[in-house]
Coordinates of C-alpha atoms in Angstrom, one line a residue:
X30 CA -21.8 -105.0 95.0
X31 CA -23.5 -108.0 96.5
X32 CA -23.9 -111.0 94.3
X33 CA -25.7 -114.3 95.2
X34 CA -24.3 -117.7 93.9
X35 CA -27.1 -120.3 93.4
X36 CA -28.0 -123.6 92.1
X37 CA -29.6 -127.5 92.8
X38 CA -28.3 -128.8 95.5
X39 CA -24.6 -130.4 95.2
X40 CA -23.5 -128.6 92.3
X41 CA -20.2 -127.1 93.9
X42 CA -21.9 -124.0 95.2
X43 CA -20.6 -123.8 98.9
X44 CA -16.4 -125.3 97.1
X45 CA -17.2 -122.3 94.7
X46 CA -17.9 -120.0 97.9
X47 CA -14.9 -121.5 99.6
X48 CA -12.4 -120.9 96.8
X49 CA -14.1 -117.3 96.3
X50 CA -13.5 -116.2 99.7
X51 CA -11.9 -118.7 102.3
X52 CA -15.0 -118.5 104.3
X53 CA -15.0 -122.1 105.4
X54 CA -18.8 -122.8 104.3
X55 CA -20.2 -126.1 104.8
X56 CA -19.4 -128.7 101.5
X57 CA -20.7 -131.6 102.2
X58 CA -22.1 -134.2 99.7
X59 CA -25.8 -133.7 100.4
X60 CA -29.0 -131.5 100.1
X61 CA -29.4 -128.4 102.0
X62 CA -26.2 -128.7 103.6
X63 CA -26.2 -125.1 103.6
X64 CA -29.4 -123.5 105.0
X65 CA -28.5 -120.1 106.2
X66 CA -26.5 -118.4 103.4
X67 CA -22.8 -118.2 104.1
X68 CA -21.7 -114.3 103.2
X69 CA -18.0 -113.3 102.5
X70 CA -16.2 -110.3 101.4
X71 CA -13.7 -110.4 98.9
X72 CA -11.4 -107.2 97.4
X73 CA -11.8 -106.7 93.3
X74 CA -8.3 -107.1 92.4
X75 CA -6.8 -104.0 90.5
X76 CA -3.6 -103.6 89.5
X77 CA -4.1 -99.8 88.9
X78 CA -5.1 -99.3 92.6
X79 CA -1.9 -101.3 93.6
X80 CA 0.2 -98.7 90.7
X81 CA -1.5 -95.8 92.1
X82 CA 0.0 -96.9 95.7
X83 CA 2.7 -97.4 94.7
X84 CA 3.5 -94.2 93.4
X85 CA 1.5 -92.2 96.1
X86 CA 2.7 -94.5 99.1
X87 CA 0.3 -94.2 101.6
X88 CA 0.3 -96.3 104.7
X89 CA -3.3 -97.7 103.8
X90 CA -5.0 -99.0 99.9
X91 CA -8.4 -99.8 100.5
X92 CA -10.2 -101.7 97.4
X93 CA -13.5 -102.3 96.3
X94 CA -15.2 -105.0 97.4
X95 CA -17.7 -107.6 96.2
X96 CA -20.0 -109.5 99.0
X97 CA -20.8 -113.2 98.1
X98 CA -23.6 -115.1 99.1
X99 CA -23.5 -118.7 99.5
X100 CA -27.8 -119.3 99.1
X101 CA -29.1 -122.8 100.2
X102 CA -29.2 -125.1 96.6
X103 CA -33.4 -124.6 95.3
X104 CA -34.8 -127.4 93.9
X105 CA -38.2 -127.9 92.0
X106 CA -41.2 -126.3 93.5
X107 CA -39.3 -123.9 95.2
X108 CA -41.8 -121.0 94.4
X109 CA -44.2 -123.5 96.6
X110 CA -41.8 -123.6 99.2
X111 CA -40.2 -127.2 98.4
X112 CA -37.1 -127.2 100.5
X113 CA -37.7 -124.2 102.4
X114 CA -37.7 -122.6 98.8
X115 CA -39.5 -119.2 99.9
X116 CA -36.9 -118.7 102.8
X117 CA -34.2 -119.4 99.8
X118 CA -36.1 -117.2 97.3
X119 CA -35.8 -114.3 99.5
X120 CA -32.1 -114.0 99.9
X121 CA -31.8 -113.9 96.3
X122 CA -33.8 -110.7 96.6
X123 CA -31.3 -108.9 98.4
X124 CA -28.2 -108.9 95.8
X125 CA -27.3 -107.5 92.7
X126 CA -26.4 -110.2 90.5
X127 CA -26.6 -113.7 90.6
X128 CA -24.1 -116.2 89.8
X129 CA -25.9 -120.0 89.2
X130 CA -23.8 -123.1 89.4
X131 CA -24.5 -125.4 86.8
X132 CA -22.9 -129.2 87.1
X133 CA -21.4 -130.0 83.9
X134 CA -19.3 -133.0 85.0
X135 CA -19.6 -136.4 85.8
X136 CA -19.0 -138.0 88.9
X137 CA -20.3 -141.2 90.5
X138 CA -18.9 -140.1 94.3
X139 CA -20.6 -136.9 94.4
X140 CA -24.6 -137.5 94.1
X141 CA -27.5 -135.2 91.6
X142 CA -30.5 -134.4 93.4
X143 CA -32.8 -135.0 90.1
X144 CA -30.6 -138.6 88.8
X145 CA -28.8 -138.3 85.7
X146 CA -26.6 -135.5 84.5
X147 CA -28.3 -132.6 82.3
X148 CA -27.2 -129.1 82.1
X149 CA -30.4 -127.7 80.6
X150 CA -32.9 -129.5 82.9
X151 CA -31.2 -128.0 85.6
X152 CA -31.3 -124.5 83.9
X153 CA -34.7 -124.6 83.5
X154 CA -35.5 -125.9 86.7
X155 CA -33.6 -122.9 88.1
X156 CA -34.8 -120.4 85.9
X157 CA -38.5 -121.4 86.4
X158 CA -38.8 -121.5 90.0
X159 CA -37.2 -117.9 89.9
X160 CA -40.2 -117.4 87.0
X161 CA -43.2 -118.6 88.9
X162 CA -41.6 -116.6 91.7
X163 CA -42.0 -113.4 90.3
X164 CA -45.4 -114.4 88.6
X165 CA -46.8 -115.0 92.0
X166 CA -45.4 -111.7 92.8
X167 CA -46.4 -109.8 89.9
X168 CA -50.0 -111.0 90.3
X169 CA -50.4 -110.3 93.9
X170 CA -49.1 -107.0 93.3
X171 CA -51.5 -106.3 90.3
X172 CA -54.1 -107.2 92.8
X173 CA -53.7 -104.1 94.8
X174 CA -52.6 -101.7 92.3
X175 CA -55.7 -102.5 90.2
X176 CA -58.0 -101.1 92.4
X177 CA -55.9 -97.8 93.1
X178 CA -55.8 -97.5 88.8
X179 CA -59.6 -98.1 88.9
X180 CA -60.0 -94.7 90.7
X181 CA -57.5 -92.4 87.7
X182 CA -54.4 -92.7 89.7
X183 CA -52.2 -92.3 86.7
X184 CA -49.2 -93.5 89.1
X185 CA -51.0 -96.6 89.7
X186 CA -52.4 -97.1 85.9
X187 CA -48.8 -97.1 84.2
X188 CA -47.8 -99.7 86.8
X189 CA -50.5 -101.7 86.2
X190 CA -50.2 -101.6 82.7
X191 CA -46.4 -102.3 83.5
X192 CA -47.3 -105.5 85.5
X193 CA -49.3 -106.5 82.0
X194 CA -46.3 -106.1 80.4
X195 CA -44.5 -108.4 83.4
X196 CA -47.1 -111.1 83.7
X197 CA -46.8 -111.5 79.5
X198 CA -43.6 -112.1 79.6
X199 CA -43.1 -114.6 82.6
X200 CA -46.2 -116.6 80.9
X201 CA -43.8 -116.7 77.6
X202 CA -41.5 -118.5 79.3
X203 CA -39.0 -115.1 79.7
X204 CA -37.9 -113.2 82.1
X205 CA -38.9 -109.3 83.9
X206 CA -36.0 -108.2 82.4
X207 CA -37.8 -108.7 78.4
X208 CA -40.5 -106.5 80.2
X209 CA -38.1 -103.4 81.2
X210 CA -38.1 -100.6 78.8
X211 CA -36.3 -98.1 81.3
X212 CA -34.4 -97.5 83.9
X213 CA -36.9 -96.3 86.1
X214 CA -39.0 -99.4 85.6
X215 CA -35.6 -101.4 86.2
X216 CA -34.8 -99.7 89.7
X217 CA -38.7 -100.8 90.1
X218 CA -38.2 -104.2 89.6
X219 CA -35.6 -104.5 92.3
X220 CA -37.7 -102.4 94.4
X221 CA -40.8 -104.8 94.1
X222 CA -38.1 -107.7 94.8
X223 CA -38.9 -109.3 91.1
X224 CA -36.1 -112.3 90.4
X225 CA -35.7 -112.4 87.1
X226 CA -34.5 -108.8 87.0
X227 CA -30.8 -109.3 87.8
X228 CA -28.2 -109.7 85.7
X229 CA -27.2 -113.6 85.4
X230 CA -23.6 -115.2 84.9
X231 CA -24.1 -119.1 84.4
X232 CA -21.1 -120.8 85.7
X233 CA -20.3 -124.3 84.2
X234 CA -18.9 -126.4 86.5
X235 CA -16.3 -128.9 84.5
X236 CA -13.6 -131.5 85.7
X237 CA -10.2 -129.4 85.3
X238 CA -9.3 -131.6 82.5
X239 CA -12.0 -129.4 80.4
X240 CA -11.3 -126.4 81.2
X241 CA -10.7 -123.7 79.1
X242 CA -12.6 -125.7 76.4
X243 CA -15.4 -123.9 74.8
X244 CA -16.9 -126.9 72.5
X245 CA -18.4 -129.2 75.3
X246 CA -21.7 -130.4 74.8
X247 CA -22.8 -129.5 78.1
X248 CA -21.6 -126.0 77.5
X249 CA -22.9 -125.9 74.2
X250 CA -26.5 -127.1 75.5
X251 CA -27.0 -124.4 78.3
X252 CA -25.5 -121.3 75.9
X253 CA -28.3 -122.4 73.4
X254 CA -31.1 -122.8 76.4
X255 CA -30.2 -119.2 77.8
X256 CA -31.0 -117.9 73.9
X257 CA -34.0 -119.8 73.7
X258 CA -35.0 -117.8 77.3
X259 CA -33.9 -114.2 76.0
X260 CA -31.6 -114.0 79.0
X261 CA -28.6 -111.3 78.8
X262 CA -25.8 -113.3 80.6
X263 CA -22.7 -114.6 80.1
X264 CA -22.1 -118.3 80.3
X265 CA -18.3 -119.5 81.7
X266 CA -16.4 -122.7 82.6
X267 CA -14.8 -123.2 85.7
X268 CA -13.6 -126.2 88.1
X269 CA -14.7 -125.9 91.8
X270 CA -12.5 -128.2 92.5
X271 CA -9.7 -126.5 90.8
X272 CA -10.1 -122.9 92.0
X273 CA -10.4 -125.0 95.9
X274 CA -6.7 -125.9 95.4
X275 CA -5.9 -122.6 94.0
X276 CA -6.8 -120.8 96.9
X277 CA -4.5 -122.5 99.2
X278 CA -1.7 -121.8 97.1
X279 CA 0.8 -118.5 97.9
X280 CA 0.9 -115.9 95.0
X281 CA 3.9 -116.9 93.2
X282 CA 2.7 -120.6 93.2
X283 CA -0.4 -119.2 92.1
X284 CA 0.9 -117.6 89.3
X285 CA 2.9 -120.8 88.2
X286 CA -0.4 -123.0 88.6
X287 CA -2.5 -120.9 86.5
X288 CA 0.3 -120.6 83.6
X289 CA 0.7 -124.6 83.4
X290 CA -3.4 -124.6 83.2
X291 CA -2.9 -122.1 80.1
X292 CA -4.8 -119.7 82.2
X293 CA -4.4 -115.7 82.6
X294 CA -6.1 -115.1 85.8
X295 CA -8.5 -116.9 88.2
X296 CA -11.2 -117.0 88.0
X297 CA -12.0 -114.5 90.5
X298 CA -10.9 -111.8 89.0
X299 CA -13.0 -113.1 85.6
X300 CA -16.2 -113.7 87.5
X301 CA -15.9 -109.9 89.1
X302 CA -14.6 -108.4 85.1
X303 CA -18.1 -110.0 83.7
X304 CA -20.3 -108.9 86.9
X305 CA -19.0 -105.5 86.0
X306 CA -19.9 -105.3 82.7
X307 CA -23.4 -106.5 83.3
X308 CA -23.9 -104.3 85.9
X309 CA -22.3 -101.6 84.3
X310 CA -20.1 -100.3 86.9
X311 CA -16.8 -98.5 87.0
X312 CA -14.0 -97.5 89.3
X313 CA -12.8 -94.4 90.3
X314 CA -10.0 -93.9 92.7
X315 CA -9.1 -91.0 95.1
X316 CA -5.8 -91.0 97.0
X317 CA -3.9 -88.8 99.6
X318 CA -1.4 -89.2 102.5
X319 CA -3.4 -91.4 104.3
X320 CA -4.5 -93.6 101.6
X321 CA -5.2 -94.8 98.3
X322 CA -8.8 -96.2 97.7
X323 CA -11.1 -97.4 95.1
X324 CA -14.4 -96.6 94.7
X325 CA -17.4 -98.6 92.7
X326 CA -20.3 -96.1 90.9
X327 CA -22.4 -96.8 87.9
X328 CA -21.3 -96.6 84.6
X329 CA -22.2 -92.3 83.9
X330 CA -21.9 -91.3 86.9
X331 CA -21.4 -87.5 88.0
X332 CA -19.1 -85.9 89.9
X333 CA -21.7 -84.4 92.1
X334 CA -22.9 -88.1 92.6
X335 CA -19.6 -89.2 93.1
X336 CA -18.8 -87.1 95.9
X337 CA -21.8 -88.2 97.5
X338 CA -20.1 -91.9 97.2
X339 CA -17.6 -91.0 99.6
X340 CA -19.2 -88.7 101.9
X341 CA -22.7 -86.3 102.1
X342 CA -21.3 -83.6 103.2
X343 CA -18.6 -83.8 99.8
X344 CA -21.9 -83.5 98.2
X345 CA -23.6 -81.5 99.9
X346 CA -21.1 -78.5 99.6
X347 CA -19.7 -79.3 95.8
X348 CA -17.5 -77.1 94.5
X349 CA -15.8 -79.2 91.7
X350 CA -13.8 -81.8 91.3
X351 CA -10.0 -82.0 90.2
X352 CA -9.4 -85.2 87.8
X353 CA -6.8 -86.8 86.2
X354 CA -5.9 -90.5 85.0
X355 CA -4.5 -93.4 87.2
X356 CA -2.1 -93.7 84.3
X357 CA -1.1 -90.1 83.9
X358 CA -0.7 -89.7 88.0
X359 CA 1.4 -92.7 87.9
X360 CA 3.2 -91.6 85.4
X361 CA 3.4 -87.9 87.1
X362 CA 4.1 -89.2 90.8
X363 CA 2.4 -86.7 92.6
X364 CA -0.7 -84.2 92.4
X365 CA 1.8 -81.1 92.5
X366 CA 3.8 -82.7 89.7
X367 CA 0.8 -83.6 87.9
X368 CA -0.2 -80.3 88.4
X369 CA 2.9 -78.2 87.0
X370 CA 2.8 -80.8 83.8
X371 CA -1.1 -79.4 83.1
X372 CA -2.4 -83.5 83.7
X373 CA -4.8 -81.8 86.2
X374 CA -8.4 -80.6 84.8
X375 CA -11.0 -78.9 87.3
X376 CA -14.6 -80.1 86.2
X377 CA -18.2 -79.2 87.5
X378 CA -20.8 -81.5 88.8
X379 CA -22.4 -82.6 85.8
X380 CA -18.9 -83.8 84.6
X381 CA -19.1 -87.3 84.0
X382 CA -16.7 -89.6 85.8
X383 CA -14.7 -91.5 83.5
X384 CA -13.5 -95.4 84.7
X385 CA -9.9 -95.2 86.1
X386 CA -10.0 -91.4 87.0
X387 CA -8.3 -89.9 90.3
X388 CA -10.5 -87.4 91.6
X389 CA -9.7 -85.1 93.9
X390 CA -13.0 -83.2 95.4
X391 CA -13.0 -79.3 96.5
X392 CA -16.1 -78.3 98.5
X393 CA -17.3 -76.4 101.7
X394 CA -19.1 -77.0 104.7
X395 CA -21.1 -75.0 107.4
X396 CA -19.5 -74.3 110.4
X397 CA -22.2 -75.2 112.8
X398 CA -23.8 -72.1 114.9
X399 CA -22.0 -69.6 112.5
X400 CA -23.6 -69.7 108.9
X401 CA -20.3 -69.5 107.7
X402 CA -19.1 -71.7 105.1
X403 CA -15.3 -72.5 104.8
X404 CA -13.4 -74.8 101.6
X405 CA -11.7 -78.1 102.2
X406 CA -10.7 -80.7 99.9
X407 CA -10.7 -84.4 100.1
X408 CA -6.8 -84.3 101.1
X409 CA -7.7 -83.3 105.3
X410 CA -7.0 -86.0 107.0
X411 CA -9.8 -85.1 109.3
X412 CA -12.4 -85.1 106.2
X413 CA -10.6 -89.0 105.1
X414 CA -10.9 -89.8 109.0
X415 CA -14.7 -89.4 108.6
X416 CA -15.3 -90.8 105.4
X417 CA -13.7 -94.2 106.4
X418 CA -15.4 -94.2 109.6
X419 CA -19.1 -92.8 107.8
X420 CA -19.2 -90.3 110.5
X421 CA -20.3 -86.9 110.2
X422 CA -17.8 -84.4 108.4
X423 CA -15.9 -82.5 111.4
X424 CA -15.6 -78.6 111.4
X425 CA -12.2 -77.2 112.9
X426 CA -12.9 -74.3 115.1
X427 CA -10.1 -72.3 112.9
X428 CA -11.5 -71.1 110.0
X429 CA -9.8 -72.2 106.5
X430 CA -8.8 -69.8 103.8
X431 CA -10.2 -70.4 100.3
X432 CA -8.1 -72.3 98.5
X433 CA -6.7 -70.8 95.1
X434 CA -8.1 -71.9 92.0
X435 CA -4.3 -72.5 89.9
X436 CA -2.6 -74.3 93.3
X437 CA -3.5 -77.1 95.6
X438 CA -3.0 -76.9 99.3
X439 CA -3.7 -79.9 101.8
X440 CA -6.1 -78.8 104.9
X441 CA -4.1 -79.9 107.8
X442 CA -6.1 -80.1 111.6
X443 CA -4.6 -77.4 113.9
X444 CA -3.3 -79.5 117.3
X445 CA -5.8 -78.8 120.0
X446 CA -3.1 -79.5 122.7

């Protein structure tokens, strides 16, 4: 998951970045301090993944991750290229989501680019660059498809009359997204690179004497200009400045911070929860003797497709997939314990993974030169080797016995010593 944090220029975009990740971006109190966009990773905090470890114990738990992107601060007339706009434009096309920074503070040391403080100005200054954007985009596009639907393509007729649809709404003063009526025409929309596509999460910035308060004008005013735009997103406070000094802090000082702010967790781990849900996703795990890892799919994914998350060749020679819950393995300690209490339940590929399942993948592979195919599961260390390492799936010269359907067996290498 790759999400892009935006907004004008000095709105506590890069501190946001810096708290986010550690990443050491540039903060400085001017324009276009940050031209190039700063990227860092960051694990999605789970405390199932950390349960699941520590039952399991393995020497490694790899998490999910989210990539940030620190993009340069747009101002007006960036769809003209105003402030190297189109070079800013275009790294918003490459991520998933978009996180914009909206100043809802005062403060006489740190300047506004446009004056005087105004949340909704700068939302819709925001917002309609990223519109005119995709107009221009739309348009030019309609262009050249027009002339293909001219000659019957019915392809190229449904996308022009799907570009209608597009250039209608952005002329309302909405969004692609109001134009989207499937998912096919979604997955075209971040094809074609269209902006106003992605799922939004407005992020107030506030002093941290206001946060956790819901009733500030400011807020108030940009929750009410996202509903006059149609916009599906989620609109949250946060304090730049307070997330900065929580990231220097150890765990258990932390902890204590966030208690005496009256606050549950940081805001991290809220900002990933909300991307999430607007993105629909879900987390499955898988764990062995090597390690315990967490894995990020769409919400109704299968376990065909799942397998292919991992590794091709998992999908490639599907069997089936054992499945149980993070809670019930936990609670189990093991996959043979799990097993003998009946947790265990062995599903097909259309089976559709559920958030916060262990899966456990059974499938076969072609020994090359042979035409023989052999049955592994996702336990061989060889097989977990490659998958971390996105190499292709190794074939042991031994061949493997089938594995019985009522007991699980872990593929170990033979020694070629």
């Amino acid at each position: 998951m790759r999400i892009g944090i935006v907004g004008l220029p000095n709105v506590g975009k890069s501190t946001l970045f810096n708290a986010l990740t550690s990443g050491g971006a540039t903060a400085e109190n001017y324009p276009f301090c940050t031209v190039d966009p700063n990227i860092g990773v960051v694990p999605v905090p789970d405390e199932r993944l950390e349960r699941l470890a520590g039952a399991a114990k393995p020497p490694k738990v790899i998490p999910a991750a989210v990539e940030f992107v620190d993009i340069a601060g747009l101002v007006q007339g960036a769809s003209k290229g105003e402030g190297l706009g189109n070079q800013f434009l275009g790294h918003i096309r490459d991520v998933d989501a978009i996180v914009h920074v909206v100043r809802c503070f005062e403060d006489p040391d740190v300047t506004h680019v446009m004056g005087e403080l105004d949340a909704v100005r700068d939302h819709d200054v925001i917002t309609g660059e990223l519109a005119l954007a995709d107009l221009d985009l739309a348009q030019r596009r309609q262009v050249k498809v027009h002339k293909t639907a001219r000659s019957g393509d019915k392809e190229a007729r449904a996308e022009d009359a799907f570009l209608d649809r597009v250039i209608e709404e952005l002329l309302a003063g909405h969004g692609v997204r109001e134009a989207v009526q499937s998912e096919q025409e979604r997955a075209a929309c971040f094809k074609l690179g269209f902006l106003t596509v992605r799922p939004i999460i407005y992020a107030a910035n506030v002093t941290e004497e206001d946060l956790g308060q819901e009733d500030l004008p400011a807020l108030t005013a940009l929750r009410e200009a996202i509903q006059l735009h149609h916009e599906n997103a989620e609109a949250v406070t946060f304090s730049a400045k307070f997330e900065a000094e929580l990231a220097d802090l150890t765990a258990a000082e932390r902890d204590e911070f966030l208690a005496a702010a009256g606050m549950g967790e940081p805001w991290l781990e809220r900002l990933i929860h909300a991307c999430y849900r607007l993105l629909k996703l879900e987390t499955f795990f898988t764990v062995g003797d090597k390690e315990a890892r967490a894995w990020t799919v769409p919400i109704n994914t299968t376990a065909y497709d799942a397998a292919g998350k991992i590794h091709s060749d998992f999908q490639r020679g599907f069997i089936r997939a054992e499945t149980i819950h993070v809670d019930d393995f936990v609670a189990a300690g093991s996959y043979k314990a799990a097993r003998e209490q009946g947790l265990m339940r062995s599903e097909g590929r259309d089976y559709v993974v559920q958030d916060g399942e262990v899966l456990l993948f059974r499938f076969n592979v072609e020994e090359r030169g042979t035409g023989k195919r052999e049955r592994y599961d996702s336990l061989s260390s060889e097989f977990t080797d490659a998958c971390h390492n996105r190499s292709p799936c190794p074939v042991p010269p031994s061949p493997f016995s089938p594995l019985p359907q009522d007991s699980l067996r872990n593929y170990i290498p033979p020694s070629h010593n």
